[in-house]
Structures are given as C-alpha cells and as structure tokens.
PDB file of C-alpha atoms in Angstrom:
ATOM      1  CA  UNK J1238     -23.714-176.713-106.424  1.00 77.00           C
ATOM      2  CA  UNK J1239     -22.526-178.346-103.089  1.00 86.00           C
ATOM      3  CA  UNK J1240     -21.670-176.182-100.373  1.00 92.00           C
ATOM      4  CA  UNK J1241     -21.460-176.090 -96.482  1.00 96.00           C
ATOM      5  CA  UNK J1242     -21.483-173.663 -94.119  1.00 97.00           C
ATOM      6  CA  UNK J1243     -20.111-172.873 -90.744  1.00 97.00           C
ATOM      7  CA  UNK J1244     -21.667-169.557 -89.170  1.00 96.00           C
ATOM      8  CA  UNK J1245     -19.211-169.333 -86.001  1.00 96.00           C
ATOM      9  CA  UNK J1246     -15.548-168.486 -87.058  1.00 96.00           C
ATOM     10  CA  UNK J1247     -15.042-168.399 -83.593  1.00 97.00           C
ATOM     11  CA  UNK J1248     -16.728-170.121 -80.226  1.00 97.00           C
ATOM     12  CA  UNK J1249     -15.012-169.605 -76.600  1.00 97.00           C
ATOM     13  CA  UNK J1250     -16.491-171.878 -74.045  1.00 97.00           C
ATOM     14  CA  UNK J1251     -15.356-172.619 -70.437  1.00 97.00           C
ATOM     15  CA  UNK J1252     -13.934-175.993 -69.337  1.00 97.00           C
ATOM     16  CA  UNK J1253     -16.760-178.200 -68.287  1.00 97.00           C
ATOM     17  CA  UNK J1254     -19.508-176.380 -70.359  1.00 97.00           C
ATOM     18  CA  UNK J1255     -21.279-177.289 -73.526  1.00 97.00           C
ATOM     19  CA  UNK J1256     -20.687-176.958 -77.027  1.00 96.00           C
ATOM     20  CA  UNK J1257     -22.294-177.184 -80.169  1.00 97.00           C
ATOM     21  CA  UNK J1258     -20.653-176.405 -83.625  1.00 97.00           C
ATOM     22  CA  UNK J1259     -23.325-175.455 -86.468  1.00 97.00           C
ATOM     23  CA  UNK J1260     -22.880-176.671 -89.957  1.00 97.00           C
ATOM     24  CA  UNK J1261     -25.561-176.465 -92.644  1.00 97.00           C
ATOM     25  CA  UNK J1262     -24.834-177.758 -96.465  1.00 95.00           C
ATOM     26  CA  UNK J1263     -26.491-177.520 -99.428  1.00 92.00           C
ATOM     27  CA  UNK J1264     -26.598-180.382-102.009  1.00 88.00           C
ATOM     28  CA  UNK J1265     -29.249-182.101-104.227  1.00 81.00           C
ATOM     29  CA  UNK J1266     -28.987-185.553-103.177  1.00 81.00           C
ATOM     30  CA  UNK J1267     -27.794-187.466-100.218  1.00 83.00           C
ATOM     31  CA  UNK J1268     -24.036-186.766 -99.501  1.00 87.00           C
ATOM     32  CA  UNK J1269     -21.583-187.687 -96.872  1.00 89.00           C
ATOM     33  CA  UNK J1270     -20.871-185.424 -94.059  1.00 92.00           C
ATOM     34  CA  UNK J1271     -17.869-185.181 -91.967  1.00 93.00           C
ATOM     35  CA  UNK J1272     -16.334-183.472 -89.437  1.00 96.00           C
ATOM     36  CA  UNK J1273     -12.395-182.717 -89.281  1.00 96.00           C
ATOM     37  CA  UNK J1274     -10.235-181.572 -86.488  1.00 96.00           C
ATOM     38  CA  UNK J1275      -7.165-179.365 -86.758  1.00 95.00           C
ATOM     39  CA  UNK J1276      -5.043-179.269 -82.996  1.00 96.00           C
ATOM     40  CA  UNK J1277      -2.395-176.715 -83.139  1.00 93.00           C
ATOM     41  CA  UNK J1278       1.099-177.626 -84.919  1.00 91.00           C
ATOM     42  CA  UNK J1279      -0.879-180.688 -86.138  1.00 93.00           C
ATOM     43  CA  UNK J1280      -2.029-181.974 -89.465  1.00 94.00           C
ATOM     44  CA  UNK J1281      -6.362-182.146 -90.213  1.00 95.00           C
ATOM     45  CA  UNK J1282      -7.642-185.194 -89.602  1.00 94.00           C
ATOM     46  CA  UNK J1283     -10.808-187.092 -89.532  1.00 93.00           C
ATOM     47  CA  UNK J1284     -13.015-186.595 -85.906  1.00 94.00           C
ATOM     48  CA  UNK J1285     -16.430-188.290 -87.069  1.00 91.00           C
ATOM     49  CA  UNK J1286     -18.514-189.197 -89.954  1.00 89.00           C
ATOM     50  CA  UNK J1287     -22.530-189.356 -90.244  1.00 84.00           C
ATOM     51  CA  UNK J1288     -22.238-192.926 -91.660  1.00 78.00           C
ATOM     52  CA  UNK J1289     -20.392-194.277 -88.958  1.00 76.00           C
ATOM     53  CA  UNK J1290     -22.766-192.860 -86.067  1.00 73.00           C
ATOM     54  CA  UNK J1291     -19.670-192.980 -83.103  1.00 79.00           C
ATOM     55  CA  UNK J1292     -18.945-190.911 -80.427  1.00 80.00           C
ATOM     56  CA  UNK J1293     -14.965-189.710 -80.678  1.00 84.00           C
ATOM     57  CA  UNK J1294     -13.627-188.135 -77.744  1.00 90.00           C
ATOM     58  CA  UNK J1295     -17.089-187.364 -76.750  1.00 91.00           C
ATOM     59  CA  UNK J1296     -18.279-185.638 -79.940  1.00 94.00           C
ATOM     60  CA  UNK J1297     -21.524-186.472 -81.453  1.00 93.00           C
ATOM     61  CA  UNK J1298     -22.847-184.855 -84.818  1.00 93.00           C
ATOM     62  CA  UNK J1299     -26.611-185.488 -85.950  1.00 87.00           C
ATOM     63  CA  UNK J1300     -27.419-185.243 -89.609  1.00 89.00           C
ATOM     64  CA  UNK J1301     -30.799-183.391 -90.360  1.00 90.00           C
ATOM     65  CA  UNK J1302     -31.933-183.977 -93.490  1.00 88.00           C
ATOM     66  CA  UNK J1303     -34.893-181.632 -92.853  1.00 90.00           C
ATOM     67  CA  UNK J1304     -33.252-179.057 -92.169  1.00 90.00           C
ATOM     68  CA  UNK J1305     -29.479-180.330 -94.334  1.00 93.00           C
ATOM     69  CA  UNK J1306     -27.845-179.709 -90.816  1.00 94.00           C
ATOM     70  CA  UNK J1307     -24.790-181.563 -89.237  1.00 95.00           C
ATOM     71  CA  UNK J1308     -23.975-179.632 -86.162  1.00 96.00           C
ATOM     72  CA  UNK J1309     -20.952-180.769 -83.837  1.00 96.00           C
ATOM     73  CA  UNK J1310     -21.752-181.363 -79.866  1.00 95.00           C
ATOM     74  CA  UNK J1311     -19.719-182.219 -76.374  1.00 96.00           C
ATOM     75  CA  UNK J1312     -21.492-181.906 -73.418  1.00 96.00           C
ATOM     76  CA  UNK J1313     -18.633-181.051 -71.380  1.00 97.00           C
ATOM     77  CA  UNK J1314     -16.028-179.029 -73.356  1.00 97.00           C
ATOM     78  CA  UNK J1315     -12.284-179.832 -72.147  1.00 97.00           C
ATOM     79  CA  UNK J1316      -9.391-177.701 -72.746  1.00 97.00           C
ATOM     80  CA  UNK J1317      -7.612-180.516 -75.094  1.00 96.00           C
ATOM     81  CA  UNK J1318     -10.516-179.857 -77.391  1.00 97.00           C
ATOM     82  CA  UNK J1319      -9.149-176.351 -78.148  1.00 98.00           C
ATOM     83  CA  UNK J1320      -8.971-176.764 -82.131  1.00 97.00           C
ATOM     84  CA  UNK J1321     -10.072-175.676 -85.345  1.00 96.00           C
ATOM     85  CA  UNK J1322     -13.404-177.630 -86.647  1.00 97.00           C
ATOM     86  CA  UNK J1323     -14.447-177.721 -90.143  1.00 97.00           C
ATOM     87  CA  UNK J1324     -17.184-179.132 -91.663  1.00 97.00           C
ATOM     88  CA  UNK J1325     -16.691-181.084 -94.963  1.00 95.00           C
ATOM     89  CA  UNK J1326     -19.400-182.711 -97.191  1.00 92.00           C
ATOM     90  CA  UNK J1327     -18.711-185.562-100.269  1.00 89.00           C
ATOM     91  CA  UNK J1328     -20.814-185.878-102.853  1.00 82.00           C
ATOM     92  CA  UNK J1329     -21.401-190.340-103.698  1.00 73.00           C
ATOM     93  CA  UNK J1330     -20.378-189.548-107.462  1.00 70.00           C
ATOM     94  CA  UNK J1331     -17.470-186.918-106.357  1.00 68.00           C
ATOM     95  CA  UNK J1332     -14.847-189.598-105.346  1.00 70.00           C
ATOM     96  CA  UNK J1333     -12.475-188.339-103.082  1.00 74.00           C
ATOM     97  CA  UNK J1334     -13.558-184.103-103.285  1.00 88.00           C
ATOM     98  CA  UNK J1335     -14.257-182.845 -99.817  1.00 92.00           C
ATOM     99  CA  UNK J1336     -15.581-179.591 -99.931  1.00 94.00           C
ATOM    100  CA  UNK J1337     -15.200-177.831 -96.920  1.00 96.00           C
ATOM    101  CA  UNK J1338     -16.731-175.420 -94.371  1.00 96.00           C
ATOM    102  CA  UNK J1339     -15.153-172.257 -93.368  1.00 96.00           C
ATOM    103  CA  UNK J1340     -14.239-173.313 -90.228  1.00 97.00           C
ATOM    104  CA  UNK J1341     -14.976-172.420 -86.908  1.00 97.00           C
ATOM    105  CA  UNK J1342     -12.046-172.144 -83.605  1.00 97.00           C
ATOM    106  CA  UNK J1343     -12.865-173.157 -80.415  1.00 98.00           C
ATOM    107  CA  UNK J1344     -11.208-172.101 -77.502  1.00 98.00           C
ATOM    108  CA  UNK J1345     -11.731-173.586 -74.187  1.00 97.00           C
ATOM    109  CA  UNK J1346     -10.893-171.616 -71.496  1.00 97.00           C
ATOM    110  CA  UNK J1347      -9.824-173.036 -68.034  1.00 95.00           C
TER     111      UNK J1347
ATOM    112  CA  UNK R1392       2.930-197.052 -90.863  1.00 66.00           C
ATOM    113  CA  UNK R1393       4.418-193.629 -92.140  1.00 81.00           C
ATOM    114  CA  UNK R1394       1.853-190.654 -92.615  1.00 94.00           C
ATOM    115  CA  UNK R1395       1.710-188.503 -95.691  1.00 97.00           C
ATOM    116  CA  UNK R1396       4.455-186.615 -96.548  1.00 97.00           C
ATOM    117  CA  UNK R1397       5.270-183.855 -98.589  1.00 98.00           C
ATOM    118  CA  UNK R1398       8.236-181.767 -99.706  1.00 97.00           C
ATOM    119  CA  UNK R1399       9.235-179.252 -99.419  1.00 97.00           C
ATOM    120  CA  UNK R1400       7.660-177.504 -96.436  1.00 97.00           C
ATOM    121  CA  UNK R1401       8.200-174.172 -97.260  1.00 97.00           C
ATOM    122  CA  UNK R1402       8.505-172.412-100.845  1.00 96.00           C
ATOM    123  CA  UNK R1403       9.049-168.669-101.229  1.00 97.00           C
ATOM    124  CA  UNK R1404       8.756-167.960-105.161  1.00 97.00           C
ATOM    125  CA  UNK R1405       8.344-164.683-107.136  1.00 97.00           C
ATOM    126  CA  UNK R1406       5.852-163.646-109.290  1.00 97.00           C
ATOM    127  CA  UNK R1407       6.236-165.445-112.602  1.00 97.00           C
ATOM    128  CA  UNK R1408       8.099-168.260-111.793  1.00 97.00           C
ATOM    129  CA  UNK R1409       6.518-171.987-111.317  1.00 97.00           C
ATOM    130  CA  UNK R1410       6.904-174.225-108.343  1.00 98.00           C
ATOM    131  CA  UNK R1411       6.572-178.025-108.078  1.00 98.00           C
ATOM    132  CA  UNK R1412       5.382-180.087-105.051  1.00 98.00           C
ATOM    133  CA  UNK R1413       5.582-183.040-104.009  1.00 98.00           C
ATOM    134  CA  UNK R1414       3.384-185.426-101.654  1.00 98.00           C
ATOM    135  CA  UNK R1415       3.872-189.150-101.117  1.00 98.00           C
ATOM    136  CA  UNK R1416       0.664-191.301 -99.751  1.00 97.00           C
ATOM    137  CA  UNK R1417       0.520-193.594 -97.760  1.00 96.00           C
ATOM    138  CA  UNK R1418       2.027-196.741 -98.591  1.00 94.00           C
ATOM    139  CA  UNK R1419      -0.759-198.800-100.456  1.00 93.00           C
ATOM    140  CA  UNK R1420      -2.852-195.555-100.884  1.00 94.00           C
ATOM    141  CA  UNK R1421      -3.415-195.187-104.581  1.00 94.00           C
ATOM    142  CA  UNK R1422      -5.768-192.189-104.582  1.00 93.00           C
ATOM    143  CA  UNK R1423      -4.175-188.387-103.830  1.00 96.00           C
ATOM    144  CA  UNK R1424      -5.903-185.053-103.728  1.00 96.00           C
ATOM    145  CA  UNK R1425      -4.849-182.069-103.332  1.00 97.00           C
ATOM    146  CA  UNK R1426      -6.426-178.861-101.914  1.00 98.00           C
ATOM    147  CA  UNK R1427      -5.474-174.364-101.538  1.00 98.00           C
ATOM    148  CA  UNK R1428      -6.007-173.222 -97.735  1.00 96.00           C
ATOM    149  CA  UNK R1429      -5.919-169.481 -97.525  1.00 95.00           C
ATOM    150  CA  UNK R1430      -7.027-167.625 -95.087  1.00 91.00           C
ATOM    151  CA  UNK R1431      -9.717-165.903 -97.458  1.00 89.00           C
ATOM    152  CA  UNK R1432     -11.067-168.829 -99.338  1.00 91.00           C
ATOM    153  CA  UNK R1433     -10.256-171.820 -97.116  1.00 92.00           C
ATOM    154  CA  UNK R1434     -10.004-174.944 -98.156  1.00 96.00           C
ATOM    155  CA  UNK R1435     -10.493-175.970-101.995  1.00 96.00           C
ATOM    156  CA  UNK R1436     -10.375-178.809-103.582  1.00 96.00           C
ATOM    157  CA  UNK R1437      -7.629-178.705-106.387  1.00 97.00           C
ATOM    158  CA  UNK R1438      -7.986-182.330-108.131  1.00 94.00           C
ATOM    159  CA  UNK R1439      -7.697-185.719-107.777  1.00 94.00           C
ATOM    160  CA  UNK R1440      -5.319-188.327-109.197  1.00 95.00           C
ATOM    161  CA  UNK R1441      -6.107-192.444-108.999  1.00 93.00           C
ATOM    162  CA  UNK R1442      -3.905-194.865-110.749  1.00 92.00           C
ATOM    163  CA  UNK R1443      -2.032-192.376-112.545  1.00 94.00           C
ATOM    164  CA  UNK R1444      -4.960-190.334-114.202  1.00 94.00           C
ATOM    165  CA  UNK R1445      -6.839-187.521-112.846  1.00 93.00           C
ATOM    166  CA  UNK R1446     -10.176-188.474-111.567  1.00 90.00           C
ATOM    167  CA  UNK R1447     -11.709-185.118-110.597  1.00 89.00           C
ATOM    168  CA  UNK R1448     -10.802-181.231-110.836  1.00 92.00           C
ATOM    169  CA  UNK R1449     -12.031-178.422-108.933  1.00 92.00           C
ATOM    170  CA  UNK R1450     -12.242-174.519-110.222  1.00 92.00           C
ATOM    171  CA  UNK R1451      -8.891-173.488-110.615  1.00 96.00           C
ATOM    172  CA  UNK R1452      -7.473-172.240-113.660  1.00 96.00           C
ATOM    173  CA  UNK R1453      -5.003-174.160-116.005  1.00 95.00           C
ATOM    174  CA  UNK R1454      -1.789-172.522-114.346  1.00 97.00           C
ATOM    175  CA  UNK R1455      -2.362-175.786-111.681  1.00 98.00           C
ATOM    176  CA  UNK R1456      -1.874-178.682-113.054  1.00 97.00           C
ATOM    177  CA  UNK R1457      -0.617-182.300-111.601  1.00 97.00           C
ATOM    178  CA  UNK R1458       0.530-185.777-112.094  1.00 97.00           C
ATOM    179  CA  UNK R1459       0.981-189.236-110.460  1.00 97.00           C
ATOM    180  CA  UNK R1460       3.073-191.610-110.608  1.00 97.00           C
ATOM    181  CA  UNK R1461       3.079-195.464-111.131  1.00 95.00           C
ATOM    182  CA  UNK R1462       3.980-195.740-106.745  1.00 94.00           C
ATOM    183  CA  UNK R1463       1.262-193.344-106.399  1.00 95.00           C
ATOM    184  CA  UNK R1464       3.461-190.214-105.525  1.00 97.00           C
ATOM    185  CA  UNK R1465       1.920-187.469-106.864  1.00 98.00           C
ATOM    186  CA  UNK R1466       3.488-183.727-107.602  1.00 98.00           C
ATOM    187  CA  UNK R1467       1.174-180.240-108.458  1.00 98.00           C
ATOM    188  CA  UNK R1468       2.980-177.646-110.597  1.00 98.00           C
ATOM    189  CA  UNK R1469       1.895-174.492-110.583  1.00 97.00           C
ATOM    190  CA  UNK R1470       3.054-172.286-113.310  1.00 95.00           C
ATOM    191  CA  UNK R1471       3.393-168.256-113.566  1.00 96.00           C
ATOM    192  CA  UNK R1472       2.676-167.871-110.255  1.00 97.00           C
ATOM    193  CA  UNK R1473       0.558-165.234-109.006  1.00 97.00           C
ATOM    194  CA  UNK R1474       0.615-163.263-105.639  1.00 97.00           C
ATOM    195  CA  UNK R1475      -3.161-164.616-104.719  1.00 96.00           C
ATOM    196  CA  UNK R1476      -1.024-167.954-105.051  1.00 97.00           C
ATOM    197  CA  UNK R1477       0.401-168.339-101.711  1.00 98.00           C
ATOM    198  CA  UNK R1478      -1.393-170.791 -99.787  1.00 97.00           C
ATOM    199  CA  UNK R1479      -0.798-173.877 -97.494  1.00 97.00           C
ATOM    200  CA  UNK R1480      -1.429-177.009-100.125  1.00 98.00           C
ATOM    201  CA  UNK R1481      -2.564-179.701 -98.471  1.00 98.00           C
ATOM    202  CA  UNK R1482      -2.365-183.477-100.314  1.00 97.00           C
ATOM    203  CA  UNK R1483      -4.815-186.242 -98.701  1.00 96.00           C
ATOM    204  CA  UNK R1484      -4.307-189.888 -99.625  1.00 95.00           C
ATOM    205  CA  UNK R1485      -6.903-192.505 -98.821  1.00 92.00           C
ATOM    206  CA  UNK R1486      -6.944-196.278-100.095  1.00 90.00           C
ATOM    207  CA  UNK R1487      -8.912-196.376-103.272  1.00 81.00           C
ATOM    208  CA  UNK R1488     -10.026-193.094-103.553  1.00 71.00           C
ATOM    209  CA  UNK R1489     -14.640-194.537-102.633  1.00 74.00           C
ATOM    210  CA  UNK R1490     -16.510-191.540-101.148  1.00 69.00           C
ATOM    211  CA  UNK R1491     -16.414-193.869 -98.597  1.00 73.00           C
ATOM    212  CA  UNK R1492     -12.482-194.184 -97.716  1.00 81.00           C
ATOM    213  CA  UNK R1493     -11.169-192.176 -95.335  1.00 85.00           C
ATOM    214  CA  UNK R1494      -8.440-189.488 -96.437  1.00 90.00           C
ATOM    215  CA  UNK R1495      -5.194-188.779 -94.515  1.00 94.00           C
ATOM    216  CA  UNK R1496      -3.773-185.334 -94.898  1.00 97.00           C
ATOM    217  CA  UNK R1497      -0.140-184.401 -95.038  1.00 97.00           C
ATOM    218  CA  UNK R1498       1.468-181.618 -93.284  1.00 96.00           C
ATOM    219  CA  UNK R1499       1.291-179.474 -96.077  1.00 97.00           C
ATOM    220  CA  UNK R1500       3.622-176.806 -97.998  1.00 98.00           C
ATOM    221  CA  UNK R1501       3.524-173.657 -97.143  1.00 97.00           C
ATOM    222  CA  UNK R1502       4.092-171.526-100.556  1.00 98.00           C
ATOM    223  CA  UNK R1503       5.266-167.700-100.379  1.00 98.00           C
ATOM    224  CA  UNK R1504       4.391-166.027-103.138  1.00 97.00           C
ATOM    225  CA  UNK R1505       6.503-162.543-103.790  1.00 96.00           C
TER     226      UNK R1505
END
C-alpha cells in the first residue's frame, strides 16, 4: 500500500531563517512525488515535482530513494511562504490518484 | 483560461438525504478526480473519471458514486448521507489524466452534514 507521511503538523520559523519540511512515503516501486501548496483563501496547487528538478520560489525538494524521503527546503523562509504544505505521491500505473500527506503549516513569523 | 470550478460552494444537508456536486475542468481537460478533506483523515482520493468512464476508485463505500459527461463535466452524488460526511470535496482536472500531467484543483464544496 502507498502512503506518505508528514511528521510536522506544524513548523514556525522566523523571516530570514531556514526551513525544511519532512516527507517520507512508502511504495514498492518508483513513484512520483510532489509537493503542493495551500496559501490562505486560496485553492491547492502544484509547488514542485521530483521529475522536474526546479527551484519554485526558492523551494527545493530532494528525493531519497534510500531512505524513500522527499523533504521540502528554503534557505531563507519569507513571510509570503506562510502556507499549508502537503506532500503527495502517484503511483506510474495509478493515473491521476494523488495520495496525500497529512500536511504540515508553516508560519513565518516577522 | 478559466480555472476549475465547482458548484455549489456550500451544501448543508441532513442525515439521510443525498447531495449532488458539480465540478467543471478546465476547458480541454478530459480527466477529473475527485477527493474528501477532513480535518481527521485529510485528503482522499475518491475516483477518477476519463472520457466518460471511471478510471480509478479509492476506499469509499458505494454511497459515493460519480459520473462524467461527454464535455468532461463531471458531478459526485453522495447518497444517505452520513454525519462523518461533511467534508471540503475537492475536484482536480488535468489534460489526459498521465501520472505525468499536472492536476488543477477547484475551490472546492464545502458540505455540512446535520
């Protein structure tokens, strides 16, 4: 069974500082990992995806097969980035069926 | 080009009665899924409809069922409707429904069950 896992339901950082969002999954095979942003009052959408290996508004997420981990980072957290972060994996024979992460808030504090 | 929408935003409903909702994709999206965010269980996957025929169905008992149509709108009925029910439901469209594709999430309808 595919699953992923957020530890952190909640991380408060100050402006400026680092921050890292955990996510480990579990699945038998090699799946696609993403990361998706929720801003207050707006809808989820995509922030990154292991395939594509980009830096979006200075996020970078590393997929470890080793250790089947795909944690979030931004080396200087800003207070725009205050947001709720989930973790999603897709299996290649799943079509379209993200399953998700928990979650985890992240409040940035001036 | 115009996001995903669905109707209505808000439901209130009492035990025992059904509820249909609607999303439309994106124009030229043909794939639509559809997923339960609670606070307790977060976001599940619900199913998956591609060209008018369900392509993939997460756990959920029969109560939830769903169509799509031939413009790729899709509805989700849920029938005898159950406290535990009330949820945000989420639909996500994406092109042609690869693991690939990117999906695009509506703004959700926010369902009150009573």
């Amino acid at each position: 069974a595919q699953r992923v896992t957020q530890p952190e339901k909640l991380l408060s950082v100050f402006k400026g500082a680092p921050v890292e969002l955990k996510c480990n999954y579990s699945y038998s095979g090699s799946p696609e990992l993403f990361w998706y942003v929720q801003y207050s009052r707006q809808r989820l959408q995509l922030l990154l995806r292991h395939i594509s290996r980009e830096s979006i508004k200075g996020f970078t997420a590393d997929l470890n097969k080793g250790e089947t981990s795909f944690h979030l980072k931004k080396p200087f957290a800003q207070e725009e980035d205050s947001a709720m972060y989930y973790c999603a994996l897709k299996g290649p024979a799943a079509g379209n069926k993200l399953t998700f992460g928990g979650g985890t808030r992240v409040l940035v504090k001036p | 080009k115009a996001g995903v929408t669905q109707t209505p935003r808000y439901l209130i409903k009492t035990r025992g009665q059904q509820v249909t909702l609607s999303c439309s994709p994106i124009s030229g999206h043909r794939s639509v899924s559809w997923y339960q965010q609670t606070p307790g269980q977060g976001l599940q996957f619900l199913f998956e409809y591609f060209s008018e025929t369900q392509r993939n169905k997460g756990n959920f008992p029969g109560r939830f069922s769903g169509r799509q149509f031939s413009n790729s709108r899709s509805e989700m009925n849920v029938s005898t409707l159950e406290l535990g029910d009330s949820a945000l439901y989420l639909c996500a469209s994406s092109f042609a429904g690869l693991a690939s594709d990117e999906q695009f999430f509506g703004p959700g309808t926010r369902l009150t069950v009573l």
